[in-house]
Each structure stands twice: as structure tokens, then as C-alpha cells.
Amino acid sequence: MTYKHSWAGRLNEKLSLSPKALTIIAGPCMFESKELGFEVATRMKALCTELGFNYVFKSSYDKANRTSGNTARGPGLEKGLEWLADVRKQFNVPVLTDVHTPGQAREAAEVVDIVQVPAFLCDQKDLLKACAASGKTVQIKKGQHTSPEQLIACADFIAAEGNPKVLLCERGSSFGYNNLVVDYRNLVLMRRSGYATVFDGTHAAQLPGAGSGQSSGLRDMVPSLCAAAFAVGIDALFMEVHTQPEKALSDASTQVDFSTAESILRRLKALAG
Amino acid sequence: MKTHSPKPIPMGSCFVDAMNAQRHAKLPSTMRAPLQGQNLWRVGHPEPAQSFMERRGWLQPFCLAVTTPEQILEGSASYERLYIPGEFCRQGDVLAAAAETGKLILLERGAFLAPSDIVRAVDKLGDARERVVLVEAGSSFGYSDRVLDPRALAIMAQTGCPIALNLNPLTAAEGTSYEHRPHWLSNTDFDAAFVRTAVAFDVQFLILPTRRELNPEALEHWMSARKENQ
């Protein structure tokens, strides 16, 4: 199977997207500690292996656009990339992180397999150009204010820069203030475009800014959102997993614990038949 | 909600985007006159747009649109005012860098952000909040469309910051070539309604469209309101 511009879906030297095995991109929202990242990677890799899914580790070294300036941002670029490199080596899995400036894209690409463009910044051409030039797979989150066609145009921009390795990620659209809805038509349009399609099941459950200085969310909706996306058709599922979500330093209302993550993946396995 | 004192910025000034100066030269002189001199300010753009403008002897841009800390550091050497686009209104590093410059900051509310949440972005600017103009540019209303919610003007004004209305995103035809964009979707007929709303809600600055001429009725209304304020 190949995607648009004849990309084979290869995420690194050992792992490719596959219609036979859904790819799960999962990890803690913020890389709060090396121990947290290792524990999540351990559990999620084992679960994915058991169920026959591919696994990619994700985490952020800097939550650069938080609702409030009084909240934690993460370990920072240097330490965060060091920990991501450790996860990549220890667990032999591809790793993903998000970047906010062209300079960060260049530095992160030295370590990670997938660089992610945040939703708010999905149409920033300098950032897209730097991500394209990194040579790594680029995941673009669809802005909450962005149409699917705009997102696809951003992917075309990256491809025109000479990098066809693009993942399009749906994470919900603004639906009035402090609220998101998932328009599942977008998954159809994204797939129809020929690019690989990812669904972000935990951010899609966010209620942005609704938590008095931080984003709130509807964690109980995550399993259903994920199942619906899988039913429509996706190449990968993205979700944020934490040992104790309610104590997480970011997105505490939407990250899921291991039990929920396992329940979601077993449900998808059953749906796959 | 925290409040603070309004800034000492003249009421009723106009910003005119750089690429629109030629357009406005076509306006009848009776309309153009009030836009000359101190009132003809432009939102600047980084090179090469700036050199393009300078070659034509156009006015120095009013402010510089910035999206990274590096641009802010470089741009603040030449510009007295910085414009942070809505997509960057929560980017901690961008806000911190802008705050350090000591320059006046025009902070646009992201189309995705609830008006009540802009106060948290202002808080990220620390003491620099005393030099902030908040810019309303509409709220996301489905794909490729924005609406002007008058409540947003009132809510943002509670921060104590002066308010600007940017007609560019409100009237730009976002994604005109997209398959699923309804053909009737255009806000360009509503200049006068936007401007009347802005005046009614005590908006102090108007940022004019860049790709077309402003509806003369809208401009006349704005200028009339300015005269009454003087």
C-alpha cells in the first residue's frame, strides 16, 4: 500500500503504517519525568504487541501554548529530546514530539522519527517548511478553526517541499466557545486525499479553556470517539496515556489511564474482527 | 476578571495594511484626506514586502507582524509596535519575547479562543500588559467562516486594554477554492455593519481590509464617529 506521492508509510527503518495492523501513537501529554515516559512506553508497547498493533511513543518536551502562563510546560527541549532518545533506544520504537518553531523542528528531527505540527500552527508556512526539510515524517494536527481542505493544502505544501511523508491528524473543530466537536466527514476527506490519516482521540474530547485557567474535557467520551474513528477508517490512532491522569500536569481531564487505554484497544481489535 | 488602566493611545486612529495603500489612493479625495498623515498607518510585513514598499516610497509600516521570538528580537530594533497574529496568541515564548521588548503589542484573539480566555494570554505578558491593544478578528464559525460576536468586544474590554477591530480576517474570503465552501459565504457586504458594531462597542482602532476597498459607507461612519470623539 502506498499513500499520496507514492510514500510507502515507513515511519522508521523497522516500522511502517499497515492496513493489517493499526498504528497506535500513545504516551503522556507532557514528558513530566523520564520514569513516567518509560512506564507508559513499557505498558503500551506490551499491550500493542499482544493485540497486534504497531506502537509509536509520543510526548511533549514543551507545552508552549497552554491556556494559562501559570502552569507547567515540561522539561524543555534539551532534556526532553534526551529522554525521547532514551525511549527510542530502550524500547526500539519510533518516537513523536511536537515542535513550535523552525529551529525546534531542526533540533527535534535529530532525535525523533515523527515531528508534529501543533493545531494552532498548522498553517504556518515557515514551520511546515522546516518540518519538511527535516526529512522526517510530519504529522499535522488540523487546527480547531481549520477546514479539512486547508489541512490537505498544508500537506500538499510539505510534499511540494520534497517531503511526501505526511500524516493528517483530526482532533476536533471549534463548536462555539470552549467546545469541540469531531466532524467524522473529515476522516473521509483526509483519506480520500491520499494522505495517511490519524485520529487524536483524547484531544478531541477537550473543552478548551473551560476549566478556569486550563482546558477541561470529557474523558468518558474518548472510547466512543476512538471507536467511531476506527469504524470510519484511519491509519493510526493517537491518544495520551498517563499512569494517573487526574494528577497529570497537563490535559488531566482527557488523558486516559492504562485500564481505559486497554479497553479502547481491545474494542478496536474486536471491531477489526 | 482583573482590570487595569486604559493606555494613553489616541482614540479613533486607523491602521491600514501595507498592501492596501494603493487601494486607498483610489478613494475619492474627500474620503482619503482623513486617512493621511498620522492616521495612515500600516501593519507591516517582514521582508521582502517591506523593501517592496520602501522602493515605492510608501510610509513606514505602523507595526510588524511577528510569529517567533527571533523575529521579535530582530523586528523590535526597527519597529515601535508588534502585531501577534491570533494563531500565536497563546504561544508562551512569543508573548514573553514581545513583553521584553518594551514595545507596544497588538495581540489578536485567535479565532479558536473564547473571548474570556484572552485575559490569560494578557496575563502571560506580565507588566507589558500596560502596553497591549487587544485585536478582535472574529470567531471560528464552521469551516472557512468567521463571525463577529459583539459580546467578544465587550468581554475583551473588561481587561482594560484598548480594543481594535481587524476587518481583514472578518472579510477575507477564506478558502475560496475549497470544494465545500458555500458560494454565498462572503462577509464583504457587511463592512458597514462591522464598523457600526465597532463604534457602538467603543472600539478604538480599526484595521482595514488589505485586498479590496472598504465600503465607503463604513469608512464614512468611522470617520464621523472619530470627529464626534475629538
Short mmCIF file of N, CA and C in Angstrom, two decimals, chain A residues 64-69 73 100 120-121 124 145-147 149-150 173 177-178 183 186 209 213, chain B residues 67 87-88 90-93 109 112 114-115 117 120 124 139-140 143-144 149 151 178-180:
data_model
loop_
_atom_site.label_atom_id
_atom_site.label_comp_id
_atom_site.label_asym_id
_atom_site.label_seq_id
_atom_site.Cartn_x
_atom_site.Cartn_y
_atom_site.Cartn_z
N ALA A 64 3.95 24.71 24.89
CA ALA A 64 4.28 26.13 24.67
C ALA A 64 3.08 27.05 24.54
N ASN A 65 1.89 26.48 24.44
CA ASN A 65 0.73 27.34 24.22
C ASN A 65 -0.38 27.03 25.21
N ARG A 66 -0.02 26.84 26.45
CA ARG A 66 -1.02 26.48 27.45
C ARG A 66 -2.00 27.62 27.67
N THR A 67 -3.17 27.28 28.16
CA THR A 67 -4.21 28.29 28.40
C THR A 67 -3.69 29.38 29.31
N SER A 68 -3.02 28.97 30.40
CA SER A 68 -2.54 29.93 31.39
C SER A 68 -1.02 29.91 31.45
N GLY A 69 -0.43 31.05 31.80
CA GLY A 69 1.02 31.12 31.95
C GLY A 69 1.50 30.61 33.29
N ARG A 73 5.22 23.61 31.92
CA ARG A 73 5.39 23.48 30.47
C ARG A 73 6.17 22.24 30.07
N HIS A 100 7.42 23.88 17.76
CA HIS A 100 6.70 25.15 17.66
C HIS A 100 7.42 26.21 16.83
N PHE A 120 -2.78 24.80 16.38
CA PHE A 120 -2.86 26.25 16.21
C PHE A 120 -1.93 26.73 15.10
N LEU A 121 -0.84 26.00 14.89
CA LEU A 121 0.21 26.45 13.98
C LEU A 121 0.19 25.70 12.65
N GLN A 124 1.27 27.52 9.39
CA GLN A 124 2.45 28.40 9.43
C GLN A 124 3.52 27.86 8.48
N HIS A 145 -9.86 25.58 14.07
CA HIS A 145 -10.52 26.61 13.26
C HIS A 145 -10.30 26.36 11.77
N THR A 146 -9.75 25.23 11.43
CA THR A 146 -9.30 24.98 10.06
C THR A 146 -10.20 23.98 9.36
N SER A 147 -10.44 24.22 8.08
CA SER A 147 -11.24 23.27 7.30
C SER A 147 -10.35 22.10 6.86
N GLU A 149 -10.00 20.95 3.97
CA GLU A 149 -9.33 21.31 2.72
C GLU A 149 -8.07 22.13 2.99
N GLN A 150 -8.15 23.02 3.98
CA GLN A 150 -6.96 23.80 4.34
C GLN A 150 -5.86 22.88 4.83
N SER A 173 -13.07 20.19 15.95
CA SER A 173 -13.25 21.54 15.42
C SER A 173 -13.99 22.40 16.42
N TYR A 177 -17.68 28.59 21.79
CA TYR A 177 -16.56 28.81 22.70
C TYR A 177 -16.40 27.62 23.65
N ASN A 178 -15.14 27.29 23.94
CA ASN A 178 -14.80 26.27 24.94
C ASN A 178 -15.39 24.90 24.62
N ASP A 183 -15.92 16.15 13.48
CA ASP A 183 -16.65 16.01 12.22
C ASP A 183 -16.03 14.82 11.50
N ASN A 186 -14.46 14.57 8.00
CA ASN A 186 -13.07 14.96 7.73
C ASN A 186 -12.17 13.76 7.51
N GLY A 209 -10.16 25.59 27.45
CA GLY A 209 -10.30 26.75 28.32
C GLY A 209 -11.50 26.70 29.25
N GLY A 213 -8.94 28.48 33.69
CA GLY A 213 -7.49 28.64 33.58
C GLY A 213 -6.80 27.46 32.94
N THR B 67 5.96 36.25 14.57
CA THR B 67 5.49 34.92 14.91
C THR B 67 6.51 34.07 15.65
N GLU B 87 -3.23 33.09 15.74
CA GLU B 87 -2.76 31.71 15.91
C GLU B 87 -1.68 31.61 16.98
N PHE B 88 -1.02 32.74 17.28
CA PHE B 88 0.09 32.74 18.23
C PHE B 88 -0.29 33.37 19.57
N ARG B 90 -1.47 32.41 22.22
CA ARG B 90 -1.18 31.69 23.47
C ARG B 90 0.24 31.16 23.53
N GLN B 91 1.05 31.43 22.50
CA GLN B 91 2.42 30.89 22.47
C GLN B 91 3.27 31.59 23.52
N GLY B 92 3.60 30.88 24.58
CA GLY B 92 4.30 31.47 25.71
C GLY B 92 5.60 32.16 25.34
N ASP B 93 6.41 31.55 24.47
CA ASP B 93 7.71 32.13 24.12
C ASP B 93 7.55 33.41 23.30
N ARG B 109 -6.89 38.12 19.12
CA ARG B 109 -7.54 36.93 19.70
C ARG B 109 -7.69 35.87 18.62
N PHE B 112 -10.12 30.61 17.49
CA PHE B 112 -10.50 29.41 18.25
C PHE B 112 -10.65 29.70 19.74
N ALA B 114 -11.98 31.44 23.21
CA ALA B 114 -13.12 32.13 23.82
C ALA B 114 -12.68 33.52 24.26
N PRO B 115 -13.50 34.54 24.05
CA PRO B 115 -13.09 35.90 24.43
C PRO B 115 -12.66 36.01 25.89
N ASP B 117 -11.07 33.95 27.53
CA ASP B 117 -9.76 33.34 27.75
C ASP B 117 -8.61 34.25 27.33
N ARG B 120 -6.02 35.42 29.93
CA ARG B 120 -4.89 34.58 30.34
C ARG B 120 -3.68 34.82 29.43
N LYS B 124 0.04 36.44 30.51
CA LYS B 124 1.35 35.92 30.15
C LYS B 124 2.33 37.05 29.79
N SER B 139 -14.66 35.08 15.32
CA SER B 139 -14.62 33.75 15.90
C SER B 139 -14.91 32.71 14.83
N SER B 140 -14.25 31.57 14.96
CA SER B 140 -14.48 30.47 14.02
C SER B 140 -15.95 30.07 14.07
N TYR B 143 -16.31 25.84 9.05
CA TYR B 143 -15.12 25.90 8.21
C TYR B 143 -15.14 27.14 7.33
N SER B 144 -13.98 27.76 7.19
CA SER B 144 -13.78 28.87 6.26
C SER B 144 -14.73 30.03 6.50
N ASP B 149 -18.70 38.44 16.95
CA ASP B 149 -19.58 38.32 18.11
C ASP B 149 -19.40 39.59 18.94
N ARG B 151 -20.39 40.37 21.69
CA ARG B 151 -20.07 40.09 23.10
C ARG B 151 -18.57 40.01 23.33
N TYR B 178 -12.16 26.11 -2.05
CA TYR B 178 -12.45 24.82 -1.45
C TYR B 178 -13.81 24.28 -1.88
N GLU B 179 -13.82 23.01 -2.06
CA GLU B 179 -15.00 22.34 -2.61
C GLU B 179 -16.24 22.53 -1.75
N HIS B 180 -16.04 22.54 -0.45
CA HIS B 180 -17.19 22.55 0.43
C HIS B 180 -17.54 23.93 0.96
#
